[in-house]
Structure formats: C-alpha cells, structure tokens
Amino acid sequence: MTDNQGQPPGPPPPGSSQPSKPAATHDPPRPTITLPSRTSFESIFSSGAGGNTGPGLGLGFSPGPMTLVSNFFSDGDDCKSFSQLLAGAMTSPSPGEPGFPQLEKRNSGDNDGGSEFRFKQNRPPPMFSVPTPSGFLDSPGIFSPGQGPFGMTHQQALAQVTAQAAALSPSFFNFSTEFSTSFSTAPATSLTQSPSLTSDTMPPQEIPSETPDSAVATKESSDIALSDQRSQPSSFAVDKPNDDGYNWRKYGQKQVKGSEFPRSYYKCTHPNCPVKKKVERSVDGQITEIIYKGEHNHERPQSKRGKDPNANSQANSDMALQVHGGNSNKSKEGTGPYSMSKKRQESSQATHDNLSGTSDSEEVGVLKPEWMRKMKINLTPREEIQRSGQNWRQLLHIGL
DNA sequence: TCGATTTGACCTTGA
DNA sequence: GTCAAGGTCAAATCG
C-alpha cells in the first residue's frame, strides 16, 4: 500500500500533540540523581533495598535489571547501589495494583508469528504523570522533594542510573541495552530514555554513544507505549504509537469488545513489510496496549532522527530487546522478551524486528548470553524478569 | 496532488 | 451451522 518512506514524523496524530522531543532537549529543572556514595544513599534506602534479588521486595524494591546492574558495578564502585537507587525510586504502585502496566506475551498461535507481544497498561495512575523527567543527570544530587518518593519517577530514576552508569563505564551501555532489552519493553525504554535525559547533562563525548539510543529508543519507547514521559506529562501517545523508528500507517480502528478503548490497526508502510501492530489507547490518548505482529523485513528508516548510524544499532539493541514479539514460539516460555541474541543485537535490523515482534529463530534461544555469564548472573533472563518483574514493570509504567 | 486517517462494511476465525 | 468478535479492506475525507 502506500508507503511513505521513512517519513518519520508523520503527521502528529491527533492528540499526540505532545512534543516528545523538545522535552528531551530541554527540561526545566529536574531532579537529579547522583550516585552518592553508598553511605548517603544507603541511608536513604536503608530499607534494605540493597538486596536485590529478590522478590522479596516486599517493600517494592525489586532487583530486576537494576540488580544486575548493581552487580555489574558492585566491584567496587559507587554505583553499587543501583538497585537501591531504583528501588528507592520505585516505590510505587505494585504490580498487583490497578494501573500497573503489564507486559504480556501471548501466543496467538497464528501462523505468522505466532506470538504477539503486548504491552499493556491498565491505567496510568496519577502518580506517573510526571512531566519531565529528563535530566536527572545533571546534578549531583538529590531529588527534589516534591516529586515522588525521591523526586522522580521510576523511569527517571532508572534513566538516571543508567546514564550514570554509562558515564562510568561505556561498556555499561552495551550491557544495559542488552539487558534492558531482555526485559522487554519497559526497561529498555527506560534506559533509552536516559539518553535524552542525559544528553543535556552528559559530557559531549558521552552523548554520542548514548544519544543514539535515546533517540531511537525514544521512539521505540513510544512504540511500546512506554512512554514519553519526558515531556509528555500525560498523554504521550496519542495517535502515533509508531515512533519506533518504523513508519506505520493506520488502516483500521475498531471498538473491541470488553475493552473500553478502541483498537487501532497499523501496518508498516515499508513495501512488502508484513508487520502490523494493534494499539489500544484510552480515551485520553494514552496507549494502553500495543501488540506487534510479524517481523520487519527491512531496516528501520533512518530519517527520523537522523543521523547517527550508531543510533540505529544501539537503538536496535535497545529496541530489540524491548519487545520481542513475534514468534514466540521459541521464546515462548523461557525466552520471552529476553531471548535476544547477539546476532540480533548486532544487526540493526534486528532491532526492530524484535520490537515488532517476531523473529523466530534467530533471537530466541539465547537464554544466557555471555554477558550474563560474565556477570555471574545465574538467573535466566526469564527468572530475572520474574523476580524483578515488579520493578521493571513499574518502570514500564509509562503511565502518564 | 499525494499521502494519511477515518470509518463502515466485509471477511475470517473461533466458540 | 450459527453467531459474535476480531481483523482487514477500501471509499471518503482531511491535511
């Protein structure tokens, strides 16, 4: 059908008036997280968040990705308290609560990909409507009192942490990306966002590496409906859930029974690309659910953000991980969102493929990537996810 | 004029 | 075999 090649920004969908980008660039005063020396931090999170692993996070802390991260740095860095950081930042809605986003993968059993990935968000709780997150990096500091537990949303926190980590260790990003990806959308998104957040604060050099992610990721995130909280306080999504780097064309909309929200159907505009996605959004324009189907058979159009080749690759990884939709055959249980293989990560294409959800074989199957082994992560991605599920879910909560 | 979105109708699928 | 719901098509409309 019609494809508009690479025109990224399609006409702003109704409702999507929210500028997601501007925000990225400049944000007013934002809370910043600094990785304080453990001491101070710990005192803050003294609740034992340090822990991590666990599910135990009765408090709401969850180890999740952050845990891994912290492990990563645990060798001796200030960063050790990632999980703590997050944990602290995350004290928020718990999964069980209404309004919690849920990532679910289901097997559609259909031929083409079988499984669909859907990111579902039940209803954004008010608390998530934080307007601008961006930037925490800039300051060393402290969260401003007024915003959430720590002055920032989960995502913010995560983003910040990520950013910092990146700063500390370049390699981290790779890891994080991968990692995040494995956790499916949420994490990825969050991480991705960080770049934007960071960009202003991070040193120029750093930006390049991250920016790409963010740029792409950012888009992706929206795709996932994750959110763009950065600048959009509340409805980021509106009509174009498409900012995942690919171009989408809406070809239908329908009121789904059982759902108060209408479902929109999108197709990838790339010629011959079979990828489709269904997006459900609430009345406010908030995306409540996105389901990808199929696999992109092309690379993501580059125009959107422009320029950074890296952006693609990086983003890819990020995204790839984010939603691995498609064929869950393989990823079904054990692999879940996680299964992204290095191959995929490396290939920019893959990036989105995952997102779009599909791919069969290639990515799936790799439960314990090397990095995991290196990091001594014993849990399988899935396990990790499960254990940390709360956290990352929270992160996902894009609420708005 | 072109491309995207809207929207009602039609087709497919599953119970 | 029937019905309901989901998914897709395609003409009309809009920017």
XYZ file of C-alpha atoms (C1' of nucleotides) in Angstrom:
430
model
C 0.000 0.000 0.000
C 1.128 3.310 0.460
C 4.234 3.714 1.989
C 5.731 6.762 2.975
C 9.134 6.097 3.124
C 10.821 6.919 6.088
C 8.989 9.855 6.915
C 9.209 9.713 10.415
C 7.185 12.069 11.913
C 4.102 11.538 10.400
C 1.590 13.994 10.947
C 1.214 14.261 14.500
C -1.532 12.182 15.410
C -4.330 13.781 16.994
C -3.700 14.019 20.469
C -0.173 13.378 20.128
C 0.426 16.849 20.327
C 2.795 16.304 22.894
C 6.126 17.080 21.878
C 8.191 14.389 22.935
C 11.233 15.658 21.532
C 11.528 19.057 22.787
C 11.329 17.824 26.131
C 14.154 15.682 25.542
C 16.195 18.537 24.795
C 15.498 20.831 27.429
C 13.961 20.307 30.594
C 13.462 22.628 33.256
C 14.804 21.939 36.496
C 14.799 18.371 37.037
C 15.625 16.279 39.869
C 18.846 14.666 39.628
C 20.211 11.614 40.957
C 23.675 11.393 41.837
C 25.220 8.323 42.761
C 26.095 9.330 46.115
C 28.428 7.423 47.974
C 26.828 4.495 49.326
C 26.669 5.856 52.593
C 24.431 8.572 51.892
C 22.437 6.567 49.610
C 22.133 3.711 51.767
C 20.923 5.776 54.422
C 18.265 6.854 52.171
C 17.331 3.483 51.112
C 18.218 1.883 54.217
C 15.288 -0.202 53.906
C 17.362 -2.944 52.707
C 16.798 -2.303 49.266
C 20.204 -3.307 48.664
C 19.126 -6.500 48.308
C 18.102 -7.328 45.484
C 17.286 -10.218 44.443
C 14.555 -10.602 45.458
C 11.380 -10.870 45.097
C 11.354 -10.072 48.270
C 10.958 -6.835 47.780
C 8.145 -6.597 49.851
C 8.848 -3.066 50.016
C 8.520 -2.799 46.428
C 12.053 -2.950 45.688
C 12.962 -5.225 43.141
C 16.173 -6.336 41.927
C 15.426 -6.602 38.452
C 17.560 -5.084 35.975
C 18.983 -2.883 38.417
C 20.172 -5.650 40.418
C 22.078 -6.852 37.587
C 23.422 -3.537 37.069
C 24.461 -3.192 40.510
C 26.169 -6.430 40.302
C 27.938 -5.189 37.410
C 29.347 -2.392 39.280
C 29.456 -3.997 42.502
C 33.023 -4.499 42.156
C 33.690 -1.512 43.762
C 32.102 1.377 42.602
C 29.856 3.845 43.863
C 27.416 2.589 41.533
C 26.861 -0.306 43.525
C 23.639 0.875 44.669
C 21.779 0.813 41.529
C 19.192 -1.353 42.751
C 18.971 0.704 45.715
C 18.583 3.662 43.644
C 15.929 2.205 41.681
C 14.359 0.643 44.490
C 14.036 3.833 46.164
C 12.797 5.481 43.183
C 10.446 2.795 42.569
C 8.448 2.673 45.485
C 5.359 2.843 43.714
C 2.469 1.008 42.540
C 2.888 -2.514 42.832
C 2.156 -4.861 40.192
C -0.865 -6.025 41.696
C -2.320 -2.697 41.748
C -4.559 -1.397 39.173
C -2.874 0.835 36.891
C 0.037 -1.289 36.590
C 1.297 -1.936 33.208
C 1.680 -5.383 32.224
C 3.726 -6.874 29.634
C 2.288 -9.895 28.319
C 3.158 -12.143 25.628
C 0.735 -14.337 24.205
C 0.738 -16.926 21.694
C -1.540 -16.173 19.080
C -0.868 -19.357 17.518
C -1.149 -17.884 14.329
C 0.918 -18.638 11.552
C 2.859 -15.729 11.226
C 4.394 -15.232 14.163
C 2.573 -16.794 16.415
C 3.018 -14.829 19.268
C 2.235 -11.377 19.865
C 3.747 -9.189 22.316
C 1.709 -6.802 24.032
C 2.480 -4.195 26.401
C -0.410 -3.485 28.486
C -1.001 -0.831 30.800
C -4.038 -0.864 32.761
C -4.435 2.630 33.577
C -1.913 5.002 34.391
C -2.007 6.008 37.851
C -1.862 9.559 38.531
C 1.392 9.389 40.115
C 3.021 8.617 36.945
C 2.093 11.635 35.314
C 5.265 13.171 35.976
C 6.032 15.651 33.465
C 9.519 15.877 32.719
C 11.912 13.655 33.672
C 14.694 14.328 31.689
C 17.596 15.221 33.153
C 18.477 13.931 36.223
C 21.893 13.576 35.383
C 22.871 16.867 35.733
C 23.071 17.143 39.096
C 24.590 15.560 41.724
C 22.214 15.465 43.646
C 19.319 14.972 45.289
C 15.915 14.526 44.312
C 13.825 17.368 44.733
C 11.356 16.924 47.343
C 8.163 17.308 45.740
C 8.161 14.748 43.239
C 7.651 11.284 44.204
C 9.472 9.439 46.725
C 12.686 10.650 45.504
C 11.541 13.343 43.376
C 11.441 11.279 40.336
C 9.587 8.610 38.684
C 10.807 5.172 38.290
C 11.728 5.730 34.854
C 13.516 8.748 35.708
C 15.382 7.013 38.293
C 16.244 4.259 36.032
C 17.204 6.565 33.340
C 19.384 8.432 35.544
C 21.044 5.477 36.874
C 21.611 4.179 33.509
C 23.041 7.334 32.351
C 25.354 7.487 35.135
C 26.388 4.035 34.667
C 27.069 4.768 31.139
C 29.182 7.575 32.100
C 31.092 5.476 34.426
C 31.523 2.732 32.096
C 30.956 2.843 28.470
C 30.633 -0.747 28.257
C 27.829 -0.487 30.558
C 25.643 0.751 27.940
C 26.062 -2.164 25.862
C 25.203 -4.196 28.674
C 22.393 -2.173 29.710
C 20.951 -2.181 26.399
C 21.091 -5.757 26.150
C 19.876 -6.194 29.459
C 17.148 -3.877 29.195
C 16.095 -5.387 26.119
C 15.853 -8.593 27.627
C 13.428 -7.231 29.906
C 11.312 -6.286 27.208
C 9.965 -3.003 26.673
C 9.939 -1.460 29.796
C 13.385 -1.487 30.808
C 14.579 -0.761 27.502
C 12.539 2.156 27.285
C 13.559 3.465 30.431
C 17.079 3.089 29.612
C 16.678 4.557 26.393
C 15.154 7.498 27.717
C 18.011 8.177 29.786
C 19.923 9.327 26.915
C 17.664 12.017 26.232
C 17.774 12.883 29.702
C 21.346 12.779 29.765
C 22.079 14.451 26.725
C 21.977 17.703 28.153
C 24.000 16.949 31.016
C 26.341 14.437 29.885
C 29.566 15.437 28.531
C 29.632 15.766 24.886
C 31.555 12.744 24.348
C 29.243 10.626 26.153
C 26.312 11.812 24.399
C 27.146 10.295 21.201
C 27.139 6.911 22.450
C 24.025 7.227 24.282
C 22.173 9.584 22.279
C 21.628 7.222 19.596
C 19.950 5.009 21.880
C 17.885 7.513 23.237
C 16.880 8.789 20.012
C 15.858 5.602 18.715
C 14.914 4.209 21.856
C 12.829 7.050 22.480
C 10.894 6.350 19.540
C 10.721 2.890 20.317
C 9.533 3.534 23.566
C 6.694 5.277 22.336
C 6.057 2.421 20.316
C 5.844 0.390 23.108
C 3.754 2.734 24.637
C 6.158 3.082 27.167
C 6.085 6.486 27.241
C 7.488 9.515 26.807
C 7.098 10.883 29.936
C 9.850 13.026 29.355
C 7.929 15.680 28.043
C 4.598 14.462 27.999
C 3.081 14.507 31.171
C 0.134 12.842 30.320
C -0.702 11.684 27.115
C 2.040 10.912 25.123
C 0.750 8.688 22.892
C -1.977 9.645 21.169
C -2.045 8.634 17.753
C 1.158 7.626 16.720
C 2.378 4.844 18.571
C 4.618 4.493 15.860
C 7.607 6.157 16.850
C 9.593 3.115 16.966
C 11.576 4.131 14.063
C 9.426 2.488 11.522
C 6.717 4.077 9.614
C 3.249 2.953 10.230
C 0.053 3.522 8.556
C -3.204 3.164 10.268
C -5.556 1.023 8.352
C -8.318 0.435 10.730
C -9.805 1.040 14.046
C -12.298 -0.902 15.945
C -14.015 -0.922 19.198
C -13.060 -4.068 20.864
C -15.487 -5.775 22.972
C -14.567 -5.926 26.540
C -12.371 -3.002 26.181
C -13.485 0.434 26.610
C -10.837 1.613 24.348
C -10.799 1.458 20.630
C -8.127 -0.527 18.974
C -6.209 0.860 16.098
C -4.539 -1.225 13.454
C -1.304 -0.175 11.900
C 0.787 -1.578 9.165
C 4.367 -0.931 8.481
C 4.458 1.247 5.456
C 7.538 -0.295 4.091
C 6.738 -2.120 0.917
C 6.279 -5.738 1.488
C 6.773 -5.460 5.143
C 4.194 -7.596 6.828
C 4.478 -6.125 10.215
C 1.364 -4.914 11.828
C 0.543 -3.666 15.157
C -2.534 -3.114 17.150
C -2.696 -0.275 19.511
C -5.228 0.275 22.141
C -5.470 3.523 23.781
C -7.549 5.053 26.371
C -9.750 7.931 25.949
C -7.052 10.258 26.834
C -4.984 9.009 24.098
C -2.813 7.053 26.311
C -1.704 3.830 24.950
C -2.887 1.004 26.969
C -1.712 -1.806 24.873
C 0.375 -2.482 21.862
C 0.621 -5.725 20.094
C 3.113 -6.327 17.373
C 2.733 -8.913 14.820
C 5.145 -10.000 12.217
C 8.678 -9.203 11.518
C 10.135 -6.320 9.645
C 11.929 -7.387 6.599
C 13.746 -4.181 6.211
C 15.798 -1.846 8.187
C 14.388 0.868 10.086
C 14.148 4.016 8.139
C 16.766 6.327 9.206
C 15.437 9.574 8.679
C 13.674 10.125 11.770
C 16.353 11.082 13.942
C 18.758 11.393 11.673
C 21.958 10.909 11.748
C 23.640 8.643 13.953
C 24.347 5.466 12.445
C 25.002 4.259 15.770
C 21.755 5.310 16.795
C 20.406 2.630 14.838
C 22.470 -0.025 16.071
C 22.246 0.975 19.513
C 18.731 1.582 19.339
C 18.429 -1.632 17.844
C 19.669 -3.334 20.644
C 17.566 -1.457 22.880
C 14.597 -1.946 20.983
C 15.192 -5.286 20.021
C 15.020 -6.214 23.413
C 12.170 -4.284 24.231
C 9.564 -6.208 22.740
C 10.282 -9.307 21.215
C 7.303 -10.074 19.756
C 6.564 -12.156 17.210
C 7.157 -15.519 17.251
C 7.155 -16.603 20.424
C 7.406 -19.972 19.507
C 10.676 -20.118 20.579
C 10.634 -17.607 23.019
C 7.645 -18.820 24.493
C 8.468 -19.559 27.907
C 11.947 -19.426 28.572
C 12.956 -16.889 26.334
C 10.461 -14.381 26.465
C 11.399 -10.997 25.818
C 14.667 -11.984 26.676
C 15.777 -14.002 24.030
C 17.506 -11.624 22.011
C 20.559 -12.978 20.593
C 23.661 -11.184 19.973
C 23.182 -11.508 16.427
C 20.189 -9.553 16.656
C 21.683 -7.045 18.715
C 24.315 -6.551 16.266
C 22.154 -6.185 13.383
C 20.337 -3.076 13.268
C 17.597 -4.670 11.569
C 17.027 -6.938 14.205
C 16.396 -4.203 16.341
C 13.163 -3.516 15.435
C 12.313 -6.823 14.456
C 12.185 -7.719 17.895
C 10.155 -4.922 18.567
C 7.838 -5.710 16.028
C 7.747 -8.841 17.446
C 8.791 -11.567 15.627
C 11.518 -13.282 14.586
C 11.681 -16.606 15.018
C 14.608 -18.281 15.356
C 17.279 -16.077 15.393
C 16.876 -14.491 18.520
C 15.401 -16.874 20.555
C 17.179 -19.346 22.375
C 19.831 -17.478 23.935
C 18.999 -17.522 27.469
C 22.236 -16.793 28.978
C 24.313 -14.599 26.961
C 27.866 -14.191 27.688
C 27.477 -11.065 29.457
C 25.334 -12.785 31.871
C 27.861 -15.358 32.475
C 30.466 -12.808 32.894
C 28.447 -11.019 35.297
C 27.763 -14.151 37.044
C 24.181 -13.841 36.622
C 22.726 -17.107 37.269
C 19.224 -16.396 36.766
C 17.905 -16.848 33.402
C 16.559 -13.816 31.911
C 13.215 -15.028 32.481
C 13.913 -15.711 36.014
C 15.328 -12.385 36.464
C 12.409 -10.889 34.924
C 10.124 -12.745 37.038
C 11.915 -11.834 40.059
C 12.291 -8.343 39.197
C 9.211 -8.153 37.323
C 7.792 -5.743 39.624
C 10.408 -3.286 39.146
C 10.638 -3.236 35.580
C 7.067 -3.305 35.225
C 6.907 -0.337 37.256
C 9.367 1.236 35.080
C 7.313 0.392 32.193
C 4.544 2.117 33.557
C 4.561 4.788 31.397
C 1.851 5.916 32.557
C 1.176 9.047 32.113
C -1.936 16.219 -5.735
C -0.312 12.966 -2.610
C -0.394 10.519 1.365
C -2.506 9.556 5.789
C -6.598 8.920 8.551
C -11.360 7.763 9.267
C -14.961 4.661 9.187
C -18.474 1.455 7.656
C -18.727 -2.902 5.504
C -16.989 -7.283 4.578
C -14.247 -11.365 5.590
C -12.178 -14.671 8.772
C -11.914 -17.238 12.774
C -13.255 -19.442 16.927
C -16.667 -20.961 20.277
C -24.188 -24.438 11.292
C -24.657 -20.100 13.643
C -23.152 -16.180 15.953
C -20.002 -12.983 17.863
C -15.769 -10.743 17.755
C -11.685 -9.560 15.591
C -9.219 -8.147 11.560
C -8.903 -6.066 7.022
C -10.457 -3.543 3.026
C -11.409 0.419 0.649
C -14.029 4.635 -0.308
C -14.402 9.084 1.586
C -12.250 12.695 3.870
C -8.631 15.577 5.557
C -4.170 17.965 5.789
